[in-house]
Every structure is written in structure tokens, then in C-alpha cells.
Short mmCIF file of C-alpha atoms in Angstrom, two decimals:
data_model
loop_
_atom_site.label_atom_id
_atom_site.label_comp_id
_atom_site.label_asym_id
_atom_site.label_seq_id
_atom_site.Cartn_x
_atom_site.Cartn_y
_atom_site.Cartn_z
CA MET A 1 44.29 58.68 112.62
CA LYS A 2 46.60 59.67 115.36
CA ARG A 3 48.96 62.83 114.13
CA SER A 4 51.81 60.51 115.50
CA GLN A 5 52.21 58.84 112.15
CA SER A 6 53.64 61.85 110.63
CA ILE A 7 56.76 62.25 113.13
CA ASN A 8 60.05 60.78 111.86
CA LEU A 9 60.62 57.73 114.73
CA SER A 10 63.36 57.35 113.73
CA ARG A 11 64.71 60.81 115.22
CA MET A 12 62.50 60.28 118.31
CA ARG A 13 63.97 57.14 119.54
CA LYS A 14 66.00 56.78 122.59
CA VAL A 15 69.18 56.78 122.30
CA SER A 16 71.19 53.63 123.38
CA ALA A 17 73.27 54.30 126.31
CA SER A 18 76.25 52.43 125.16
CA LYS A 19 76.39 55.53 122.35
CA ILE A 20 77.23 57.82 124.91
CA VAL A 21 80.92 59.14 124.90
CA LYS A 22 82.53 61.74 126.85
CA PRO A 23 82.50 64.84 125.51
CA LEU A 24 85.97 66.03 124.03
CA ALA A 25 87.38 69.29 125.99
CA VAL A 26 88.02 71.64 123.02
CA VAL A 27 85.21 71.19 120.04
CA ALA A 28 85.17 73.61 117.04
CA GLY A 29 81.91 74.92 116.49
CA VAL A 30 79.77 74.65 119.64
CA SER A 31 80.21 77.66 121.75
CA THR A 32 81.55 77.17 125.48
CA LEU A 33 79.23 78.65 127.98
CA SER A 34 80.55 81.12 130.57
CA ALA A 35 79.87 80.15 134.37
CA CYS A 36 79.49 84.01 135.36
CA GLY A 37 77.29 86.63 134.31
CA ASN A 38 73.64 86.30 133.22
CA ASP A 39 73.92 85.15 129.83
CA GLN A 40 75.41 82.60 128.18
CA GLU A 41 75.89 81.38 124.47
CA ALA A 42 74.29 78.69 122.83
CA ILE A 43 73.55 77.21 119.33
CA VAL A 44 69.72 76.70 118.34
CA TYR A 45 69.32 73.46 115.89
CA LYS A 46 65.98 72.68 114.03
CA ASP A 47 66.77 68.81 114.72
CA LEU A 48 69.58 66.26 114.74
CA ASP A 49 70.43 66.13 111.49
CA HIS A 50 70.88 70.02 111.82
CA CYS A 51 73.27 69.39 114.85
CA ILE A 52 75.42 66.42 113.22
CA GLY A 53 75.37 68.03 109.78
CA SER A 54 77.35 71.22 111.56
CA ASN A 55 79.23 69.18 113.90
CA PRO A 56 80.06 65.83 112.32
CA GLU A 57 82.66 65.20 114.81
CA LEU A 58 79.81 65.46 117.35
CA GLU A 59 77.59 62.89 116.43
CA GLN A 60 77.13 61.05 119.71
CA GLN A 61 76.73 64.33 121.80
CA CYS A 62 74.28 65.61 119.43
CA GLN A 63 72.31 62.48 119.72
CA THR A 64 72.49 62.66 123.53
CA ALA A 65 71.16 66.38 123.74
CA TYR A 66 68.71 65.86 121.02
CA GLN A 67 67.19 62.68 123.01
CA SER A 68 67.25 64.69 126.62
CA ALA A 69 65.24 67.57 124.68
CA LEU A 70 62.72 65.66 123.38
CA ASP A 71 62.57 63.81 127.05
CA LYS A 72 62.15 67.36 128.62
CA ALA A 73 59.58 68.30 126.33
CA GLN A 74 57.57 65.46 127.10
CA GLU A 75 58.18 65.90 130.75
CA SER A 76 57.51 69.18 130.99
CA GLY A 77 55.95 70.88 128.27
CA PRO A 78 52.50 71.75 127.57
CA LYS A 79 49.60 69.13 127.02
CA TYR A 80 46.47 69.12 125.66
CA PRO A 81 43.25 67.06 125.90
CA ARG A 82 41.95 67.09 122.65
CA GLU A 83 44.64 68.19 119.31
CA PRO A 84 42.22 71.04 118.02
CA LEU A 85 43.27 72.88 121.25
CA CYS A 86 47.11 71.89 120.44
CA GLU A 87 46.65 73.24 116.93
CA GLU A 88 45.19 76.34 117.72
CA GLU A 89 48.20 77.32 119.63
CA PHE A 90 50.56 75.85 117.71
CA GLY A 91 49.52 75.29 114.01
CA SER A 92 48.03 72.52 111.92
CA GLY A 93 49.92 69.68 112.11
CA ARG A 94 52.14 70.74 114.54
CA CYS A 95 51.15 68.36 117.40
CA TYR A 96 50.67 64.79 118.16
CA GLN A 97 49.52 62.15 120.71
CA TYR A 98 51.39 61.15 123.32
CA THR A 99 50.68 58.38 126.03
CA MET A 100 51.80 59.64 129.73
CA ASN A 101 53.00 57.22 132.61
CA ASN A 102 49.49 57.27 133.87
CA GLY A 103 48.34 55.85 130.75
CA GLN A 104 46.68 59.40 129.66
CA ASN A 105 46.74 60.30 126.07
CA VAL A 106 46.96 63.79 125.68
CA PHE A 107 48.40 66.24 122.75
CA VAL A 108 51.64 67.75 122.88
CA PRO A 109 53.53 70.14 120.53
CA LEU A 110 56.38 69.35 118.23
CA MET A 111 59.65 70.78 119.28
CA ALA A 112 60.39 73.09 116.68
CA GLY A 113 64.11 73.11 117.97
CA PHE A 114 66.55 72.65 120.82
CA LEU A 115 69.59 74.66 122.86
CA PHE A 116 73.05 73.40 122.80
CA SER A 117 75.84 73.82 124.47
CA GLN A 118 79.00 72.78 125.95
CA TYR A 119 79.60 74.11 129.58
CA MET A 120 82.97 74.86 130.91
CA ASP A 121 83.37 71.65 132.65
CA ASN A 122 82.91 69.83 129.61
CA ARG A 123 79.11 68.69 129.74
CA TYR A 124 76.60 69.33 126.80
CA ARG A 125 73.42 70.87 127.71
CA SER A 126 70.17 71.07 125.69
CA ALA A 127 66.84 72.29 126.23
CA PRO A 128 63.68 72.02 124.12
CA LEU A 129 62.22 75.28 121.70
CA TYR A 130 58.78 75.65 120.63
CA THR A 131 57.47 77.94 118.08
CA SER A 132 53.91 78.69 116.58
CA TYR A 133 53.23 78.30 113.06
CA SER A 134 49.35 80.29 113.90
CA TYR A 135 49.05 83.45 113.04
CA HIS A 136 46.99 84.68 116.48
CA SER A 137 49.15 83.10 118.23
CA PRO A 138 51.41 85.43 120.72
CA PHE A 139 54.54 83.59 120.14
CA TYR A 140 54.29 83.29 116.52
CA GLY A 141 57.74 83.70 114.83
CA HIS A 142 59.04 83.40 118.33
CA TRP A 143 60.97 81.03 120.34
CA SER A 144 59.18 79.88 123.62
CA SER A 145 60.70 77.34 126.55
CA VAL A 146 58.50 74.59 127.89
CA ASP A 147 57.37 76.34 130.70
CA GLY A 148 56.00 79.32 128.57
CA GLN A 149 58.92 81.60 128.76
CA LYS A 150 58.88 83.98 125.44
CA TYR A 151 62.66 83.91 123.88
CA GLY A 152 64.04 85.83 120.77
CA ARG A 153 63.19 85.35 117.27
CA ALA A 154 62.10 81.97 116.02
CA LYS A 155 66.00 81.35 113.95
CA TYR A 156 68.71 79.06 114.27
CA GLY A 157 72.28 79.65 114.82
CA LYS A 158 73.97 81.60 117.90
CA THR A 159 72.23 83.00 120.74
CA LYS A 160 72.46 84.22 124.02
CA VAL A 161 70.54 82.82 126.80
CA SER A 162 69.75 83.15 130.34
CA ASN A 163 71.75 81.49 132.77
CA LYS A 164 68.59 79.20 134.02
CA ALA A 165 67.78 78.27 130.00
CA PHE A 166 68.89 75.02 130.88
CA ASP A 167 67.53 74.22 134.19
CA LYS A 168 65.05 71.47 135.03
CA LYS A 169 61.24 72.47 134.44
CA PRO A 170 58.69 71.48 136.55
CA LYS A 171 57.17 67.99 135.73
CA VAL A 172 53.52 68.19 133.89
CA THR A 173 50.73 66.00 134.56
CA ARG A 174 48.08 68.00 133.62
CA THR A 175 45.96 69.15 130.99
CA ILE A 176 45.62 73.12 129.86
CA SER A 177 42.78 74.58 128.38
CA ARG A 178 42.20 77.28 125.53
CA GLY A 179 44.86 79.86 125.36
CA GLY A 180 46.74 78.64 128.25
CA PHE A 181 50.25 78.32 126.64
CA GLY A 182 49.70 81.52 124.47
CA SER A 183 48.59 83.74 127.51
CA LYS A 184 51.48 82.31 129.34
CA VAL A 185 54.15 83.22 126.50
CA ALA A 186 52.46 86.66 125.82
CA ALA A 187 53.36 87.91 129.38
CA SER A 188 56.78 86.88 129.19
CA SER A 189 59.75 88.72 127.83
CA SER A 190 63.15 87.38 126.52
CA PHE A 191 66.14 84.80 126.79
CA ARG A 192 67.58 87.34 128.81
CA GLY A 193 65.09 88.58 131.10
CA SER A 194 62.86 85.71 131.75
CA SER A 195 62.89 84.13 135.05
CA SER A 196 59.49 82.85 135.72
CA ARG A 197 59.05 78.70 136.78
CA GLY A 198 55.36 79.23 136.68
CA GLY A 199 55.22 75.39 134.47
CA TRP A 200 52.07 74.12 133.73
CA GLY A 201 50.54 72.30 136.87
CA GLY A 202 51.67 68.89 138.20
#
């Protein structure tokens, strides 16, 4: 039985383009990013419901940001040829089967959270986050970006991130071997200091 059956598919469906509205100029509860310096404020939400519950006036923006984070995770996140390899790094029940555009079936980790923030020109940015529920993993209890950059402790709420946190990551079409993602994370630092663009191959 495919692990994907346990996913809340209603929260992973594509957001209709007709529902996308222009972001508000001033929004309470959402940090506005500064264009200066290396650090920016953002908020980490667990999922779409968490974002909407914290910002009921931003339902459409939360939907768009969440869907964008999901798309980035599927495009640029780590991919494994077999489910046990994925679960070894992310924990039991934390991976699902995904079919890439080339028809290849792979296993990818569930997104554990996502960054959400309003930029100075009123654009909203988002980025997927992973964490591990496997005790032996080097990023157990910590956030990680799709390209294996280790962030801070895995907790929700306001945080500081590098101004590169929302950059587009390389598209990944190859699967990785045992320990590949964990090794990358172990070699990374934090939100503020990380700048690697290594990715997982394309």
C-alpha cells in the first residue's frame, strides 16, 4: 500500500489560479522583510491550517504560499529510489511516493513546515522545510531546507533567515543513496550562515 494514502490530499491539491489575490499592503501578524543585510524575519508554519488560523484575513495568500512550498519541495527536495531509504533519514511514516514528470516513481519526505513572509514590495515568499523524526539523523529536531542546509531548532513561529532562504533551488531529477541527505545536513550550519547551493543533482 502506498504511503501517500496517509497524506491529507485536500491540503496538497493545487490552488486554483482564480483564488490568487493581490497581497495586502499592510498585514498584521506577518513579518515584513528588510532588503538590507543578510538576515530577514519570517514565520514558520506547520501547514496550511496553521497559517490560515494565525492569519484568517490571509487565507488566499496562505494557500498560495503553501502550494508554492509544496511545489518547491517536490521539484528540488531529496528523492529516494526506495521508501526504507527515505524513512531511515526522515522517520517512519514520513515519506510518500511521488511520480516525477519523466514517469519515474520515487519516495520523498513529507514537508514538516514552511517559511512564510511578506517582502518589502508586498510580495509573499515561501520555502519548504524538513525535519527528521529519526534519532540517529544529524538533523533530528532541526529544520533543513530542500538542498540540505541545516537551519535552527524545529519550532514554529518567528525566526531569522538568510536572505537566500527563498532563492530558487536546483531542480532534482536523480535519486540519492543511503545517508546522502543527512550527510549534507551534518556539514551545514544554520539559517544565518549557510550559503551552499549544492543540491542533489539534476
